[in-house]
Coordinates of C-alpha atoms in Angstrom, one line a residue:
X30 CA 17.2 -9.6 40.6
X31 CA 15.3 -12.9 40.0
X32 CA 14.2 -14.2 36.6
X33 CA 10.6 -13.4 37.5
X34 CA 11.4 -9.9 38.7
X35 CA 13.4 -9.3 35.6
X36 CA 10.6 -10.4 33.3
X37 CA 8.0 -8.4 35.2
X38 CA 10.1 -5.2 34.8
X39 CA 10.9 -5.8 31.1
X40 CA 14.6 -6.6 31.7
X41 CA 16.7 -9.5 30.4
X42 CA 16.1 -12.6 32.5
X43 CA 18.8 -15.2 33.1
X44 CA 18.7 -18.3 31.0
X45 CA 18.0 -21.8 32.4
X46 CA 21.4 -22.1 34.2
X47 CA 21.2 -18.6 35.8
X48 CA 23.5 -17.1 33.1
X49 CA 22.3 -14.2 30.9
X50 CA 24.3 -15.5 28.0
X51 CA 22.0 -17.1 25.4
X52 CA 24.7 -17.6 22.8
X53 CA 28.0 -19.1 24.1
X54 CA 29.9 -19.9 20.9
X55 CA 30.6 -23.5 21.8
X56 CA 28.7 -25.1 18.9
X57 CA 26.4 -27.0 21.3
X58 CA 22.6 -26.7 20.4
X59 CA 20.3 -26.0 23.3
X60 CA 16.8 -24.8 23.8
X61 CA 16.7 -21.4 25.6
X62 CA 13.9 -19.2 26.8
X63 CA 14.2 -15.7 25.3
X64 CA 13.7 -12.9 27.8
X65 CA 11.3 -10.0 27.1
X66 CA 12.6 -7.5 24.6
X67 CA 13.2 -3.9 25.6
X68 CA 9.9 -1.9 25.7
X69 CA 10.9 0.0 22.6
X70 CA 11.6 -3.2 20.6
X71 CA 8.4 -5.0 21.2
X72 CA 6.0 -5.6 18.3
X73 CA 2.2 -5.1 18.7
X74 CA 0.6 -6.4 15.5
X75 CA -2.7 -6.7 17.2
X76 CA -3.0 -2.9 17.2
X77 CA -3.2 -1.9 13.5
X78 CA -3.9 1.8 14.2
X79 CA -0.5 2.4 15.7
X80 CA 3.1 1.4 14.9
X81 CA 3.9 -2.3 15.1
X82 CA 6.8 -1.4 17.4
X83 CA 6.5 -0.2 21.0
X84 CA 3.4 1.6 22.3
X85 CA 4.0 5.3 22.6
X86 CA 5.9 6.3 25.8
X87 CA 5.5 9.8 27.4
X88 CA 7.3 12.2 25.1
X89 CA 9.5 14.7 27.1
X90 CA 9.7 18.1 25.6
X91 CA 10.4 21.6 26.9
X92 CA 7.4 23.9 27.1
X93 CA 9.1 26.4 24.7
X94 CA 9.6 23.6 22.1
X95 CA 6.0 22.4 22.6
X96 CA 4.9 25.9 21.8
X97 CA 6.7 25.7 18.5
X98 CA 4.8 22.5 17.8
X99 CA 1.5 24.2 18.6
X100 CA 2.4 27.1 16.3
X101 CA 2.8 24.6 13.4
X102 CA -0.5 23.0 14.3
X103 CA -2.4 26.3 14.3
X104 CA -0.7 27.5 11.1
X105 CA -1.2 24.2 9.2
X106 CA 2.4 24.4 8.2
X107 CA 5.0 21.6 8.0
X108 CA 7.2 21.3 11.1
X109 CA 10.9 21.0 10.2
X110 CA 12.6 19.2 13.1
X111 CA 16.4 19.2 13.3
X112 CA 18.8 17.8 15.8
X113 CA 21.4 15.2 16.3
X114 CA 20.5 11.5 16.1
X115 CA 18.6 10.3 19.2
X116 CA 17.1 13.6 20.2
X117 CA 13.6 12.4 19.5
X118 CA 12.9 13.9 16.1
X119 CA 10.9 11.0 14.6
X120 CA 9.3 10.1 18.0
X121 CA 7.7 13.6 18.0
X122 CA 5.4 12.6 15.2
X123 CA 4.2 9.5 17.1
X124 CA 3.8 11.6 20.2
X125 CA 1.6 14.1 18.4
X126 CA -0.6 11.4 16.8
X127 CA -1.0 9.6 20.2
X128 CA -1.8 12.7 22.3
X129 CA -4.3 14.1 19.7
X130 CA -5.8 10.7 19.0
X131 CA -5.1 11.0 15.2
X132 CA -4.4 7.3 14.6
X133 CA -1.6 5.6 12.9
X134 CA 1.4 7.8 11.7
X135 CA 2.0 7.7 7.9
X136 CA 5.7 7.2 7.5
X137 CA 7.8 8.2 4.4
X138 CA 11.5 7.3 5.0
X139 CA 13.4 9.4 2.4
X140 CA 16.6 8.1 0.7
X141 CA 18.6 9.3 -2.3
X142 CA 16.2 7.6 -4.7
X143 CA 13.0 8.9 -3.3
X144 CA 10.7 11.0 -5.5
X145 CA 7.5 12.9 -5.0
X146 CA 5.7 10.3 -7.1
X147 CA 6.8 7.5 -4.7
X148 CA 5.1 9.4 -1.8
X149 CA 1.9 10.2 -3.7
X150 CA 0.9 6.9 -5.5
X151 CA 2.1 4.0 -7.5
X152 CA 0.4 2.6 -10.6
X153 CA 1.3 -1.0 -11.5
X154 CA 0.8 -0.8 -15.2
X155 CA 2.9 -4.0 -15.9
X156 CA 0.9 -6.0 -13.3
X157 CA -2.4 -4.8 -14.9
X158 CA -1.2 -5.8 -18.4
X159 CA 0.0 -9.2 -17.2
X160 CA -3.3 -10.0 -15.4
X161 CA -5.4 -8.7 -18.4
X162 CA -3.6 -11.2 -20.7
X163 CA -4.0 -14.0 -18.1
X164 CA -7.8 -13.3 -17.8
X165 CA -8.1 -13.1 -21.6
X166 CA -6.6 -16.6 -21.9
X167 CA -8.8 -18.0 -19.1
X168 CA -12.0 -16.1 -19.8
X169 CA -12.1 -14.4 -16.4
X170 CA -13.4 -10.9 -15.6
X171 CA -10.9 -8.1 -15.7
X172 CA -10.2 -6.4 -12.4
X173 CA -10.8 -2.6 -12.1
X174 CA -8.0 -0.2 -12.5
X175 CA -8.2 0.7 -8.8
X176 CA -6.7 -2.7 -7.9
X177 CA -3.4 -1.5 -9.5
X178 CA -3.2 2.0 -7.9
X179 CA -1.8 2.2 -4.4
X180 CA -1.5 5.5 -2.5
X181 CA 1.8 6.3 -0.9
X182 CA 2.1 7.9 2.6
X183 CA 1.7 11.5 1.3
X184 CA -1.2 10.4 -0.9
X185 CA -2.9 8.8 2.1
X186 CA -2.4 12.0 4.2
X187 CA -4.1 14.1 1.5
X188 CA -7.3 12.0 1.4
X189 CA -10.5 13.8 2.5
X190 CA -10.2 12.9 6.2
X191 CA -12.5 14.6 8.7
X192 CA -9.5 15.0 11.0
X193 CA -5.9 15.6 9.9
X194 CA -3.5 12.7 9.5
X195 CA 0.1 12.8 10.8
X196 CA 2.7 12.3 8.2
X197 CA 6.4 11.7 9.1
X198 CA 8.8 12.7 6.3
X199 CA 11.9 11.1 7.8
X200 CA 15.4 12.5 6.9
X201 CA 14.4 14.7 4.0
X202 CA 18.1 15.9 3.8
X203 CA 19.0 12.4 2.4
X204 CA 16.8 13.0 -0.7
X205 CA 17.5 14.6 -4.0
X206 CA 18.4 18.3 -3.9
X207 CA 15.2 19.1 -5.8
X208 CA 12.8 17.1 -3.6
X209 CA 12.0 19.9 -1.1
X210 CA 11.0 22.2 -4.0
X211 CA 8.9 19.3 -5.5
X212 CA 6.9 19.1 -2.3
X213 CA 6.1 22.8 -2.2
X214 CA 3.0 22.7 -4.5
X215 CA 1.5 19.7 -2.8
X216 CA 2.0 21.2 0.6
X217 CA 0.5 24.5 -0.5
X218 CA -2.5 23.1 -2.5
X219 CA -3.3 20.1 -0.4
X220 CA -4.2 18.1 -3.5
X221 CA -2.8 16.1 -6.5
X222 CA -4.0 14.4 -9.6
X223 CA -3.7 10.7 -10.7
X224 CA -3.7 11.0 -14.5
X225 CA -4.4 7.3 -15.0
X226 CA -7.8 7.8 -13.2
X227 CA -8.7 11.3 -14.5
X228 CA -8.7 10.1 -18.1
X229 CA -11.4 7.5 -17.4
X230 CA -14.9 8.1 -18.8
X231 CA -17.6 9.7 -16.7
X232 CA -19.3 6.4 -15.8
X233 CA -16.0 5.4 -14.1
X234 CA -15.5 8.7 -12.3
X235 CA -15.3 7.2 -8.8
X236 CA -12.5 4.6 -8.4
X237 CA -11.6 2.8 -5.2
X238 CA -7.9 2.6 -4.9
X239 CA -5.6 0.7 -2.5
X240 CA -3.9 2.3 0.4
X241 CA -1.3 1.1 3.0
X242 CA -3.8 1.8 5.8
X243 CA -5.6 -1.0 7.6
X244 CA -8.9 0.8 6.8
X245 CA -8.9 -0.6 3.3
X246 CA -9.5 1.1 -0.1
X247 CA -10.3 4.8 -0.6
X248 CA -12.6 6.5 -3.1
X249 CA -10.9 8.8 -5.6
X250 CA -13.3 11.0 -7.7
X251 CA -12.3 12.0 -11.2
X252 CA -8.7 11.2 -10.5
X253 CA -8.2 14.0 -7.9
X254 CA -7.2 13.5 -4.3
X255 CA -8.0 16.6 -2.2
X256 CA -7.8 16.9 1.6
X257 CA -10.4 18.5 3.8
X258 CA -7.8 19.3 6.5
X259 CA -4.1 19.9 5.8
X260 CA -2.2 16.9 7.3
X261 CA 0.2 17.4 10.2
X262 CA 3.5 17.1 8.5
X263 CA 6.6 16.4 10.6
X264 CA 9.8 16.6 8.5
X265 CA 13.1 15.5 10.1
X266 CA 16.6 16.4 9.1
X267 CA 20.0 15.6 10.5
X268 CA 21.5 18.8 9.0
X269 CA 23.4 17.0 6.2
X270 CA 22.6 19.8 3.8
X271 CA 20.7 23.1 3.5
X272 CA 17.2 23.5 2.1
X273 CA 16.0 26.1 -0.4
X274 CA 14.8 29.4 1.1
X275 CA 11.3 29.0 -0.5
X276 CA 10.9 25.6 1.3
X277 CA 12.1 27.0 4.6
X278 CA 9.7 29.9 4.4
X279 CA 6.8 27.5 4.4
X280 CA 8.0 25.5 7.4
X281 CA 8.0 26.1 11.1
X282 CA 11.4 25.2 12.4
X283 CA 12.2 23.3 15.7
X284 CA 15.7 22.4 16.7
X285 CA 15.8 19.7 19.4
X286 CA 18.8 20.0 21.8
X287 CA 20.9 17.3 23.3
X288 CA 19.3 16.2 26.6
X289 CA 21.2 17.1 29.8
X290 CA 21.7 14.8 32.7
X291 CA 18.4 15.7 34.4
X292 CA 16.5 15.1 31.1
X293 CA 18.4 11.8 30.5
X294 CA 17.2 10.6 33.9
X295 CA 13.6 11.6 33.1
X296 CA 13.9 9.7 29.8
X297 CA 15.2 6.6 31.5
X298 CA 12.4 6.7 34.0
X299 CA 9.7 7.2 31.3
X300 CA 10.9 4.2 29.3
X301 CA 12.0 1.8 32.1
X302 CA 10.4 3.0 35.2
X303 CA 11.7 5.0 38.2
X304 CA 13.4 1.9 39.6
X305 CA 15.7 1.9 36.7
X306 CA 17.4 5.1 38.0
X307 CA 19.0 3.2 40.9
X308 CA 22.7 2.5 40.6
X309 CA 23.2 4.0 37.1
X310 CA 25.3 7.0 38.0
X311 CA 28.4 5.4 36.5
X312 CA 26.6 4.7 33.2
X313 CA 25.3 8.3 33.1
X314 CA 28.8 9.6 33.8
X315 CA 30.3 7.4 31.2
X316 CA 27.7 8.3 28.6
X317 CA 28.1 12.1 29.2
X318 CA 31.9 11.7 29.2
X319 CA 31.9 10.0 25.8
X320 CA 29.2 12.1 24.2
X321 CA 30.2 14.7 21.7
X322 CA 27.7 16.4 19.5
X323 CA 26.1 13.8 17.3
X324 CA 28.4 11.0 18.4
X325 CA 26.2 9.2 20.9
X326 CA 22.4 8.8 20.9
X327 CA 20.0 8.7 23.9
X328 CA 18.7 5.3 22.9
X329 CA 22.3 3.9 23.4
X330 CA 22.1 5.0 27.1
X331 CA 18.7 3.2 27.3
X332 CA 20.2 0.1 25.9
X333 CA 23.0 0.2 28.5
X334 CA 20.6 0.8 31.4
X335 CA 18.3 -2.0 30.2
X336 CA 21.2 -4.5 30.2
X337 CA 22.5 -3.3 33.5
X338 CA 19.1 -3.7 35.2
X339 CA 18.9 -7.3 33.8
X340 CA 22.0 -8.2 35.8
X341 CA 24.4 -8.0 32.9
X342 CA 27.9 -6.9 33.7
X343 CA 28.4 -3.7 31.8
X344 CA 31.6 -2.8 33.6
X345 CA 33.5 -5.0 31.1
X346 CA 35.1 -2.6 28.7
X347 CA 34.3 -4.4 25.4
X348 CA 30.6 -4.8 26.2
X349 CA 30.2 -1.1 27.2
X350 CA 32.1 0.0 24.1
X351 CA 29.8 -2.1 21.9
X352 CA 26.7 -0.5 23.5
X353 CA 28.0 3.1 23.6
X354 CA 29.8 3.1 20.2
X355 CA 30.3 6.4 18.4
X356 CA 28.0 7.1 15.5
X357 CA 30.5 9.1 13.5
X358 CA 33.6 7.9 11.6
X359 CA 34.4 4.8 9.7
X360 CA 33.2 1.4 11.0

């Protein structure tokens, strides 16, 4: 494959001397031309209504699993998606938003310190006090309280949109044990209160607060955020712990299986084109041979195929081991 052909197909192109190695470890500085990134690692900042990373690719899902997604959409219930890493749990939220033209996905990545308050809104009381003192010293006008309130991803999803927003609650099982129960009331009621705004006098009943959307500020009336349509909530879990029965009762559950060889070929073709399927039987065989439940992810196979199609020798044991490394165990 020539450098031009490689670039046209989104594969690594050889550097100036025909070698794919950009870094050589010899300490000699050199100017190199970086090849195109993999399709799933390209940024698109000019498209603010979608993720800054790769444009959505066709999402491959079995009809039975798609029916479960549709059930959650009709019931207006959160969809709890489980499965091993790399089975497409998070990508499902982006696929739904793309296919139903619902705009940018609101993303809440959960960790051990996450709270419901983080997802709803943040009030910067210290920043407001600091700027008030500064304006008092300089004689400037004080900014409204809305400048110090920013809605989080869940708060954004609960605004009064005409069409539902898609909210991805990523890896809820990494959060505090009480977090699922904390979410129940908000998911059931579709509203929440911002006390800092509800205490304002009547003449300040409408406040424009900041959001993390490119659309700009949003109006909050009497400190209450109330949705017109329940958001489409996709909750992912790696199965690291159990959820309370009351929470599970309010969710529709979908378990995504590990893709078989036929599905893996379809995934490679969807991301890299049908030409990428030529001469990768050995990589597929190696991937399937190494894969145990939860120990290899599909995107690792995509990485290997991308490098192979760029003319990079993946037959070398150390390089293949680096790309297809196990996800479990100590590092």
